[in-house]
Amino acid sequence: MKSKPAAYPTLITGIGALLEQSRRAVARSVNCLMTATYWEVGRRIVEFEQQGQSRAEYGDELLFRLGKDLTERHGRGFGWRNLSSMKAFYLGNSNILQTVSAKSLTESGADILQTVSAKSLIPIAQTVSAKSSPDWLLFLDALAQHFPLPWSHYVRLLAVKDEAARRYYEEEALRGGWSVRQLDRQIGTRFYERTLLSRNKAAMLKKGARPKPGDALTADEALRDPLVLEFLNLKDEYSETDLEDALIRH
């Protein structure tokens, strides 16, 4: 081709936009499923602890041992701190299954879930065997719909002890599309408390939603998030083929 057709710039720009949007969708999908998986890990830890005569029998010792064994078998991302975050995340959202409708699960075609009510989902989750991976994936897919923010956001929100403030930051981060950098800055500057005291809350919200240079993440940066790489068991440096293979496996 000696010269580019006049419409070529439109073609290349359109394909670029398509790739960016698709990669962002992949990053969101991975993050949602990762968050649902870590919620379930946290639930299993809590359930295991409650089977003992006293939680004091386990505590940190269980998390250290579990972290060591999981790391040996499944790679990084399962240290004491991360497992503690998963446990705390579950405890802070243990009632989430009350809002996961049975319809969202039965529509996906899982026979084991066809007649359950929302309140009976936890017993169902406990009895699905590890071998029935399709059923677990359907369960996690339905659960993931209720965790629209990236896992890094939820980890940061764990540090907010006031429940009203935590829910506020969560809702505003979702509404305003905040990056984790924006969320961290708003929490650090006590944006919730300042908004409560403000006479013009709308103006405060508008100002708070305004990103600063360096806040925005490209789709590529979102996929290279260290927490995503840990979940996919990838090293910090990876090839496109490595990433594609990991996404297929998950």
PDB file of C-alpha atoms in Angstrom:
ATOM      1  CA  MET A   1       0.000   0.000   0.000  1.00  0.00           C
ATOM      2  CA  LYS A   2       1.747   3.131  -1.234  1.00  0.00           C
ATOM      3  CA  SER A   3      -0.497   5.611   0.543  1.00  0.00           C
ATOM      4  CA  LYS A   4      -2.946   5.415   3.399  1.00  0.00           C
ATOM      5  CA  PRO A   5      -6.634   5.811   2.506  1.00  0.00           C
ATOM      6  CA  ALA A   6      -8.306   8.904   3.878  1.00  0.00           C
ATOM      7  CA  ALA A   7     -10.386   6.794   6.267  1.00  0.00           C
ATOM      8  CA  TYR A   8      -7.344   5.001   7.718  1.00  0.00           C
ATOM      9  CA  PRO A   9      -6.946   7.313  10.750  1.00  0.00           C
ATOM     10  CA  THR A  10     -10.550   6.562  11.694  1.00  0.00           C
ATOM     11  CA  LEU A  11      -9.870   2.831  11.395  1.00  0.00           C
ATOM     12  CA  ILE A  12      -6.764   2.841  13.578  1.00  0.00           C
ATOM     13  CA  THR A  13      -8.356   5.157  16.163  1.00  0.00           C
ATOM     14  CA  GLY A  14     -11.478   3.003  16.332  1.00  0.00           C
ATOM     15  CA  ILE A  15      -9.511  -0.206  16.819  1.00  0.00           C
ATOM     16  CA  GLY A  16      -7.413   1.461  19.503  1.00  0.00           C
ATOM     17  CA  ALA A  17     -10.528   2.560  21.383  1.00  0.00           C
ATOM     18  CA  LEU A  18     -12.004  -0.943  21.044  1.00  0.00           C
ATOM     19  CA  LEU A  19      -8.866  -2.530  22.495  1.00  0.00           C
ATOM     20  CA  GLU A  20      -8.725  -0.050  25.386  1.00  0.00           C
ATOM     21  CA  GLN A  21     -12.380  -0.625  26.278  1.00  0.00           C
ATOM     22  CA  SER A  22     -12.046  -4.402  26.000  1.00  0.00           C
ATOM     23  CA  ARG A  23      -8.926  -4.475  28.144  1.00  0.00           C
ATOM     24  CA  ARG A  24     -10.636  -2.367  30.775  1.00  0.00           C
ATOM     25  CA  ALA A  25     -13.555  -4.810  30.728  1.00  0.00           C
ATOM     26  CA  VAL A  26     -11.138  -7.717  31.222  1.00  0.00           C
ATOM     27  CA  ALA A  27      -9.472  -5.917  34.139  1.00  0.00           C
ATOM     28  CA  ARG A  28     -12.869  -5.266  35.751  1.00  0.00           C
ATOM     29  CA  SER A  29     -13.902  -8.881  35.253  1.00  0.00           C
ATOM     30  CA  VAL A  30     -10.691 -10.228  36.789  1.00  0.00           C
ATOM     31  CA  ASN A  31     -10.999  -7.847  39.737  1.00  0.00           C
ATOM     32  CA  CYS A  32     -14.628  -8.766  40.429  1.00  0.00           C
ATOM     33  CA  LEU A  33     -13.929 -12.498  40.320  1.00  0.00           C
ATOM     34  CA  MET A  34     -10.790 -12.031  42.413  1.00  0.00           C
ATOM     35  CA  THR A  35     -12.754 -10.135  45.063  1.00  0.00           C
ATOM     36  CA  ALA A  36     -15.494 -12.790  45.141  1.00  0.00           C
ATOM     37  CA  THR A  37     -12.845 -15.509  45.467  1.00  0.00           C
ATOM     38  CA  TYR A  38     -11.115 -13.734  48.343  1.00  0.00           C
ATOM     39  CA  TRP A  39     -14.485 -13.224  50.068  1.00  0.00           C
ATOM     40  CA  GLU A  40     -15.023 -16.976  49.822  1.00  0.00           C
ATOM     41  CA  VAL A  41     -11.509 -17.668  51.139  1.00  0.00           C
ATOM     42  CA  GLY A  42     -12.301 -15.423  54.091  1.00  0.00           C
ATOM     43  CA  ARG A  43     -15.582 -17.247  54.688  1.00  0.00           C
ATOM     44  CA  ARG A  44     -13.870 -20.619  54.730  1.00  0.00           C
ATOM     45  CA  ILE A  45     -11.263 -19.401  57.203  1.00  0.00           C
ATOM     46  CA  VAL A  46     -13.945 -18.059  59.539  1.00  0.00           C
ATOM     47  CA  GLU A  47     -16.027 -21.243  59.204  1.00  0.00           C
ATOM     48  CA  PHE A  48     -12.959 -23.361  59.999  1.00  0.00           C
ATOM     49  CA  GLU A  49     -12.164 -21.280  63.078  1.00  0.00           C
ATOM     50  CA  GLN A  50     -15.727 -21.557  64.337  1.00  0.00           C
ATOM     51  CA  GLN A  51     -15.609 -25.340  64.145  1.00  0.00           C
ATOM     52  CA  GLY A  52     -13.061 -25.336  66.993  1.00  0.00           C
ATOM     53  CA  GLN A  53     -13.928 -25.014  70.657  1.00  0.00           C
ATOM     54  CA  SER A  54     -12.407 -21.569  70.755  1.00  0.00           C
ATOM     55  CA  ARG A  55     -11.150 -19.151  68.140  1.00  0.00           C
ATOM     56  CA  ALA A  56      -8.097 -18.675  70.348  1.00  0.00           C
ATOM     57  CA  GLU A  57      -7.019 -22.163  69.293  1.00  0.00           C
ATOM     58  CA  TYR A  58      -6.257 -20.802  65.848  1.00  0.00           C
ATOM     59  CA  GLY A  59      -5.866 -17.060  65.426  1.00  0.00           C
ATOM     60  CA  ASP A  60      -2.637 -15.938  63.798  1.00  0.00           C
ATOM     61  CA  GLU A  61      -1.153 -19.425  63.957  1.00  0.00           C
ATOM     62  CA  LEU A  62      -3.748 -20.690  61.478  1.00  0.00           C
ATOM     63  CA  LEU A  63      -3.147 -17.802  59.094  1.00  0.00           C
ATOM     64  CA  PHE A  64       0.632 -18.234  59.197  1.00  0.00           C
ATOM     65  CA  ARG A  65       0.369 -21.963  58.525  1.00  0.00           C
ATOM     66  CA  LEU A  66      -2.276 -21.539  55.835  1.00  0.00           C
ATOM     67  CA  GLY A  67      -0.253 -18.785  54.187  1.00  0.00           C
ATOM     68  CA  LYS A  68       2.850 -20.962  54.077  1.00  0.00           C
ATOM     69  CA  ASP A  69       1.030 -23.950  52.593  1.00  0.00           C
ATOM     70  CA  LEU A  70      -0.943 -21.933  50.043  1.00  0.00           C
ATOM     71  CA  THR A  71       2.186 -20.108  48.916  1.00  0.00           C
ATOM     72  CA  GLU A  72       3.997 -23.401  48.369  1.00  0.00           C
ATOM     73  CA  ARG A  73       1.106 -24.776  46.335  1.00  0.00           C
ATOM     74  CA  HIS A  74      -0.314 -21.739  44.554  1.00  0.00           C
ATOM     75  CA  GLY A  75       2.321 -19.013  44.515  1.00  0.00           C
ATOM     76  CA  ARG A  76       2.449 -15.610  46.142  1.00  0.00           C
ATOM     77  CA  GLY A  77      -0.368 -13.490  47.468  1.00  0.00           C
ATOM     78  CA  PHE A  78      -1.290 -15.611  50.498  1.00  0.00           C
ATOM     79  CA  GLY A  79       0.807 -14.140  53.270  1.00  0.00           C
ATOM     80  CA  TRP A  80      -0.540 -13.462  56.739  1.00  0.00           C
ATOM     81  CA  ARG A  81      -1.479  -9.875  55.884  1.00  0.00           C
ATOM     82  CA  ASN A  82      -3.420 -10.824  52.745  1.00  0.00           C
ATOM     83  CA  LEU A  83      -5.250 -13.679  54.442  1.00  0.00           C
ATOM     84  CA  SER A  84      -6.109 -11.341  57.314  1.00  0.00           C
ATOM     85  CA  SER A  85      -7.559  -8.910  54.768  1.00  0.00           C
ATOM     86  CA  MET A  86      -9.660 -11.675  53.203  1.00  0.00           C
ATOM     87  CA  LYS A  87     -10.968 -12.711  56.598  1.00  0.00           C
ATOM     88  CA  ALA A  88     -11.738  -9.108  57.588  1.00  0.00           C
ATOM     89  CA  PHE A  89     -13.379  -8.484  54.206  1.00  0.00           C
ATOM     90  CA  TYR A  90     -15.698 -11.449  54.691  1.00  0.00           C
ATOM     91  CA  LEU A  91     -16.568 -10.429  58.248  1.00  0.00           C
ATOM     92  CA  GLY A  92     -17.410  -6.922  57.054  1.00  0.00           C
ATOM     93  CA  ASN A  93     -19.576  -8.281  54.229  1.00  0.00           C
ATOM     94  CA  SER A  94     -20.878 -11.550  55.659  1.00  0.00           C
ATOM     95  CA  ASN A  95     -24.472 -10.587  54.905  1.00  0.00           C
ATOM     96  CA  ILE A  96     -23.851 -10.115  51.186  1.00  0.00           C
ATOM     97  CA  LEU A  97     -25.575 -13.378  50.276  1.00  0.00           C
ATOM     98  CA  GLN A  98     -28.848 -11.981  51.544  1.00  0.00           C
ATOM     99  CA  THR A  99     -28.779  -9.702  48.518  1.00  0.00           C
ATOM    100  CA  VAL A 100     -27.578 -12.307  46.025  1.00  0.00           C
ATOM    101  CA  SER A 101     -30.807 -13.453  44.428  1.00  0.00           C
ATOM    102  CA  ALA A 102     -31.421 -17.090  43.700  1.00  0.00           C
ATOM    103  CA  LYS A 103     -32.625 -15.943  40.282  1.00  0.00           C
ATOM    104  CA  SER A 104     -29.162 -14.707  39.346  1.00  0.00           C
ATOM    105  CA  LEU A 105     -27.869 -18.210  40.030  1.00  0.00           C
ATOM    106  CA  THR A 106     -30.674 -20.297  38.520  1.00  0.00           C
ATOM    107  CA  GLU A 107     -30.588 -18.315  35.284  1.00  0.00           C
ATOM    108  CA  SER A 108     -27.000 -19.436  34.850  1.00  0.00           C
ATOM    109  CA  GLY A 109     -28.154 -23.036  34.701  1.00  0.00           C
ATOM    110  CA  ALA A 110     -26.545 -24.589  37.766  1.00  0.00           C
ATOM    111  CA  ASP A 111     -28.719 -27.588  38.683  1.00  0.00           C
ATOM    112  CA  ILE A 112     -27.559 -27.573  42.290  1.00  0.00           C
ATOM    113  CA  LEU A 113     -28.853 -24.033  42.730  1.00  0.00           C
ATOM    114  CA  GLN A 114     -32.183 -24.250  40.942  1.00  0.00           C
ATOM    115  CA  THR A 115     -34.467 -24.415  43.976  1.00  0.00           C
ATOM    116  CA  VAL A 116     -32.609 -22.471  46.612  1.00  0.00           C
ATOM    117  CA  SER A 117     -33.631 -19.269  48.288  1.00  0.00           C
ATOM    118  CA  ALA A 118     -31.203 -16.440  48.871  1.00  0.00           C
ATOM    119  CA  LYS A 119     -30.990 -17.345  52.569  1.00  0.00           C
ATOM    120  CA  SER A 120     -29.937 -20.899  51.803  1.00  0.00           C
ATOM    121  CA  LEU A 121     -27.000 -20.028  49.599  1.00  0.00           C
ATOM    122  CA  ILE A 122     -24.343 -20.386  52.291  1.00  0.00           C
ATOM    123  CA  PRO A 123     -25.280 -24.018  53.076  1.00  0.00           C
ATOM    124  CA  ILE A 124     -25.291 -24.693  49.339  1.00  0.00           C
ATOM    125  CA  ALA A 125     -21.879 -23.088  49.001  1.00  0.00           C
ATOM    126  CA  GLN A 126     -20.599 -25.281  51.825  1.00  0.00           C
ATOM    127  CA  THR A 127     -21.782 -28.503  50.169  1.00  0.00           C
ATOM    128  CA  VAL A 128     -20.591 -27.864  46.621  1.00  0.00           C
ATOM    129  CA  SER A 129     -17.594 -30.138  46.286  1.00  0.00           C
ATOM    130  CA  ALA A 130     -14.251 -28.947  45.053  1.00  0.00           C
ATOM    131  CA  LYS A 131     -14.708 -31.231  42.069  1.00  0.00           C
ATOM    132  CA  SER A 132     -17.827 -29.430  40.837  1.00  0.00           C
ATOM    133  CA  SER A 133     -15.882 -26.461  39.524  1.00  0.00           C
ATOM    134  CA  PRO A 134     -18.622 -25.289  37.097  1.00  0.00           C
ATOM    135  CA  ASP A 135     -21.017 -24.852  40.023  1.00  0.00           C
ATOM    136  CA  TRP A 136     -18.411 -22.956  42.024  1.00  0.00           C
ATOM    137  CA  LEU A 137     -17.705 -20.675  39.086  1.00  0.00           C
ATOM    138  CA  LEU A 138     -21.416 -19.928  38.715  1.00  0.00           C
ATOM    139  CA  PHE A 139     -21.632 -19.186  42.420  1.00  0.00           C
ATOM    140  CA  LEU A 140     -18.601 -16.882  42.290  1.00  0.00           C
ATOM    141  CA  ASP A 141     -19.857 -15.168  39.128  1.00  0.00           C
ATOM    142  CA  ALA A 142     -23.128 -14.309  40.874  1.00  0.00           C
ATOM    143  CA  LEU A 143     -21.281 -13.166  43.982  1.00  0.00           C
ATOM    144  CA  ALA A 144     -18.848 -11.068  41.930  1.00  0.00           C
ATOM    145  CA  GLN A 145     -21.703  -8.903  40.650  1.00  0.00           C
ATOM    146  CA  HIS A 146     -21.960  -7.406  44.140  1.00  0.00           C
ATOM    147  CA  PHE A 147     -18.305  -6.357  44.291  1.00  0.00           C
ATOM    148  CA  PRO A 148     -17.942  -3.804  41.481  1.00  0.00           C
ATOM    149  CA  LEU A 149     -14.801  -2.121  42.826  1.00  0.00           C
ATOM    150  CA  PRO A 150     -11.283  -3.528  42.407  1.00  0.00           C
ATOM    151  CA  TRP A 151      -9.906  -5.598  45.271  1.00  0.00           C
ATOM    152  CA  SER A 152      -7.306  -2.898  45.979  1.00  0.00           C
ATOM    153  CA  HIS A 153     -10.168  -0.499  46.815  1.00  0.00           C
ATOM    154  CA  TYR A 154     -11.722  -2.922  49.289  1.00  0.00           C
ATOM    155  CA  VAL A 155      -8.350  -3.520  50.943  1.00  0.00           C
ATOM    156  CA  ARG A 156      -7.946   0.240  51.408  1.00  0.00           C
ATOM    157  CA  LEU A 157     -11.488   0.524  52.773  1.00  0.00           C
ATOM    158  CA  LEU A 158     -10.721  -2.045  55.480  1.00  0.00           C
ATOM    159  CA  ALA A 159      -8.723   0.640  57.275  1.00  0.00           C
ATOM    160  CA  VAL A 160     -11.856   2.817  57.632  1.00  0.00           C
ATOM    161  CA  LYS A 161     -13.355   1.680  60.926  1.00  0.00           C
ATOM    162  CA  ASP A 162     -16.491   3.837  60.863  1.00  0.00           C
ATOM    163  CA  GLU A 163     -19.079   1.841  58.904  1.00  0.00           C
ATOM    164  CA  ALA A 164     -20.978   4.895  57.653  1.00  0.00           C
ATOM    165  CA  ALA A 165     -17.754   6.455  56.382  1.00  0.00           C
ATOM    166  CA  ARG A 166     -16.653   3.204  54.774  1.00  0.00           C
ATOM    167  CA  ARG A 167     -19.953   2.796  52.917  1.00  0.00           C
ATOM    168  CA  TYR A 168     -19.797   6.431  51.862  1.00  0.00           C
ATOM    169  CA  TYR A 169     -16.320   6.057  50.368  1.00  0.00           C
ATOM    170  CA  GLU A 170     -17.347   2.824  48.684  1.00  0.00           C
ATOM    171  CA  GLU A 171     -20.420   4.394  47.092  1.00  0.00           C
ATOM    172  CA  GLU A 172     -18.594   7.545  46.009  1.00  0.00           C
ATOM    173  CA  ALA A 173     -15.672   5.576  44.592  1.00  0.00           C
ATOM    174  CA  LEU A 174     -18.130   3.599  42.488  1.00  0.00           C
ATOM    175  CA  ARG A 175     -20.220   6.616  41.493  1.00  0.00           C
ATOM    176  CA  GLY A 176     -17.236   8.789  40.672  1.00  0.00           C
ATOM    177  CA  GLY A 177     -15.058   6.075  39.188  1.00  0.00           C
ATOM    178  CA  TRP A 178     -12.287   6.849  41.669  1.00  0.00           C
ATOM    179  CA  SER A 179      -8.940   5.168  41.218  1.00  0.00           C
ATOM    180  CA  VAL A 180      -7.411   3.655  44.339  1.00  0.00           C
ATOM    181  CA  ARG A 181      -5.103   6.699  44.438  1.00  0.00           C
ATOM    182  CA  GLN A 182      -8.110   9.015  44.580  1.00  0.00           C
ATOM    183  CA  LEU A 183      -9.757   6.837  47.217  1.00  0.00           C
ATOM    184  CA  ASP A 184      -6.606   6.815  49.323  1.00  0.00           C
ATOM    185  CA  ARG A 185      -6.336  10.595  49.094  1.00  0.00           C
ATOM    186  CA  GLN A 186      -9.986  11.149  50.049  1.00  0.00           C
ATOM    187  CA  ILE A 187      -9.678   8.870  53.057  1.00  0.00           C
ATOM    188  CA  GLY A 188      -6.410  10.471  54.080  1.00  0.00           C
ATOM    189  CA  THR A 189      -7.879  13.981  53.929  1.00  0.00           C
ATOM    190  CA  ARG A 190     -11.055  12.886  55.794  1.00  0.00           C
ATOM    191  CA  PHE A 191     -13.264  13.761  52.840  1.00  0.00           C
ATOM    192  CA  TYR A 192     -16.316  12.131  54.457  1.00  0.00           C
ATOM    193  CA  GLU A 193     -16.101  14.246  57.599  1.00  0.00           C
ATOM    194  CA  ARG A 194     -15.430  17.416  55.613  1.00  0.00           C
ATOM    195  CA  THR A 195     -18.432  16.737  53.389  1.00  0.00           C
ATOM    196  CA  LEU A 196     -20.698  16.302  56.417  1.00  0.00           C
ATOM    197  CA  LEU A 197     -19.621  19.702  57.709  1.00  0.00           C
ATOM    198  CA  SER A 198     -19.875  21.438  54.340  1.00  0.00           C
ATOM    199  CA  ARG A 199     -22.819  23.686  53.536  1.00  0.00           C
ATOM    200  CA  ASN A 200     -22.469  22.899  49.851  1.00  0.00           C
ATOM    201  CA  LYS A 201     -22.144  19.139  49.670  1.00  0.00           C
ATOM    202  CA  ALA A 202     -22.704  19.013  45.903  1.00  0.00           C
ATOM    203  CA  ALA A 203     -19.730  21.284  45.308  1.00  0.00           C
ATOM    204  CA  MET A 204     -17.603  19.184  47.657  1.00  0.00           C
ATOM    205  CA  LEU A 205     -18.503  15.994  45.798  1.00  0.00           C
ATOM    206  CA  LYS A 206     -17.753  17.596  42.449  1.00  0.00           C
ATOM    207  CA  LYS A 207     -14.387  18.798  43.696  1.00  0.00           C
ATOM    208  CA  GLY A 208     -13.571  15.447  45.259  1.00  0.00           C
ATOM    209  CA  ALA A 209     -14.352  13.570  42.061  1.00  0.00           C
ATOM    210  CA  ARG A 210     -11.916  15.715  40.077  1.00  0.00           C
ATOM    211  CA  PRO A 211      -8.859  13.539  39.330  1.00  0.00           C
ATOM    212  CA  LYS A 212      -5.316  14.761  39.736  1.00  0.00           C
ATOM    213  CA  PRO A 213      -2.448  14.082  37.337  1.00  0.00           C
ATOM    214  CA  GLY A 214      -1.363  10.486  37.773  1.00  0.00           C
ATOM    215  CA  ASP A 215      -4.697   9.279  39.161  1.00  0.00           C
ATOM    216  CA  ALA A 216      -5.967   7.680  35.977  1.00  0.00           C
ATOM    217  CA  LEU A 217      -4.868   4.161  35.094  1.00  0.00           C
ATOM    218  CA  THR A 218      -4.610   2.841  31.578  1.00  0.00           C
ATOM    219  CA  ALA A 219      -6.092  -0.574  30.829  1.00  0.00           C
ATOM    220  CA  ASP A 220      -2.577  -1.984  30.665  1.00  0.00           C
ATOM    221  CA  GLU A 221      -1.726  -0.566  34.102  1.00  0.00           C
ATOM    222  CA  ALA A 222      -4.943  -2.015  35.530  1.00  0.00           C
ATOM    223  CA  LEU A 223      -3.986  -5.460  34.264  1.00  0.00           C
ATOM    224  CA  ARG A 224      -0.472  -5.049  35.677  1.00  0.00           C
ATOM    225  CA  ASP A 225      -1.815  -4.213  39.135  1.00  0.00           C
ATOM    226  CA  PRO A 226       0.391  -6.192  41.565  1.00  0.00           C
ATOM    227  CA  LEU A 227      -2.702  -7.630  43.254  1.00  0.00           C
ATOM    228  CA  VAL A 228      -4.040  -8.861  39.901  1.00  0.00           C
ATOM    229  CA  LEU A 229      -0.674 -10.387  39.035  1.00  0.00           C
ATOM    230  CA  GLU A 230      -0.600 -12.168  42.389  1.00  0.00           C
ATOM    231  CA  PHE A 231      -4.081 -13.565  41.808  1.00  0.00           C
ATOM    232  CA  LEU A 232      -3.083 -14.848  38.367  1.00  0.00           C
ATOM    233  CA  ASN A 233       0.205 -16.153  39.830  1.00  0.00           C
ATOM    234  CA  LEU A 234       2.279 -14.046  37.446  1.00  0.00           C
ATOM    235  CA  LYS A 235       5.578 -12.324  38.078  1.00  0.00           C
ATOM    236  CA  ASP A 236       5.828  -8.559  37.874  1.00  0.00           C
ATOM    237  CA  GLU A 237       7.434  -8.941  34.469  1.00  0.00           C
ATOM    238  CA  TYR A 238       5.439 -11.044  32.050  1.00  0.00           C
ATOM    239  CA  SER A 239       4.773 -11.413  28.355  1.00  0.00           C
ATOM    240  CA  GLU A 240       1.435 -10.978  26.606  1.00  0.00           C
ATOM    241  CA  THR A 241       1.342 -14.748  26.098  1.00  0.00           C
ATOM    242  CA  ASP A 242       1.798 -15.314  29.854  1.00  0.00           C
ATOM    243  CA  LEU A 243      -1.126 -13.002  30.596  1.00  0.00           C
ATOM    244  CA  GLU A 244      -3.367 -14.604  27.978  1.00  0.00           C
ATOM    245  CA  ASP A 245      -2.598 -18.091  29.318  1.00  0.00           C
ATOM    246  CA  ALA A 246      -3.308 -16.995  32.895  1.00  0.00           C
ATOM    247  CA  LEU A 247      -6.629 -15.423  31.944  1.00  0.00           C
ATOM    248  CA  ILE A 248      -7.644 -18.602  30.121  1.00  0.00           C
ATOM    249  CA  ARG A 249      -6.744 -20.723  33.168  1.00  0.00           C
ATOM    250  CA  HIS A 250      -8.886 -18.527  35.396  1.00  0.00           C
TER     251      HIS A 250
END
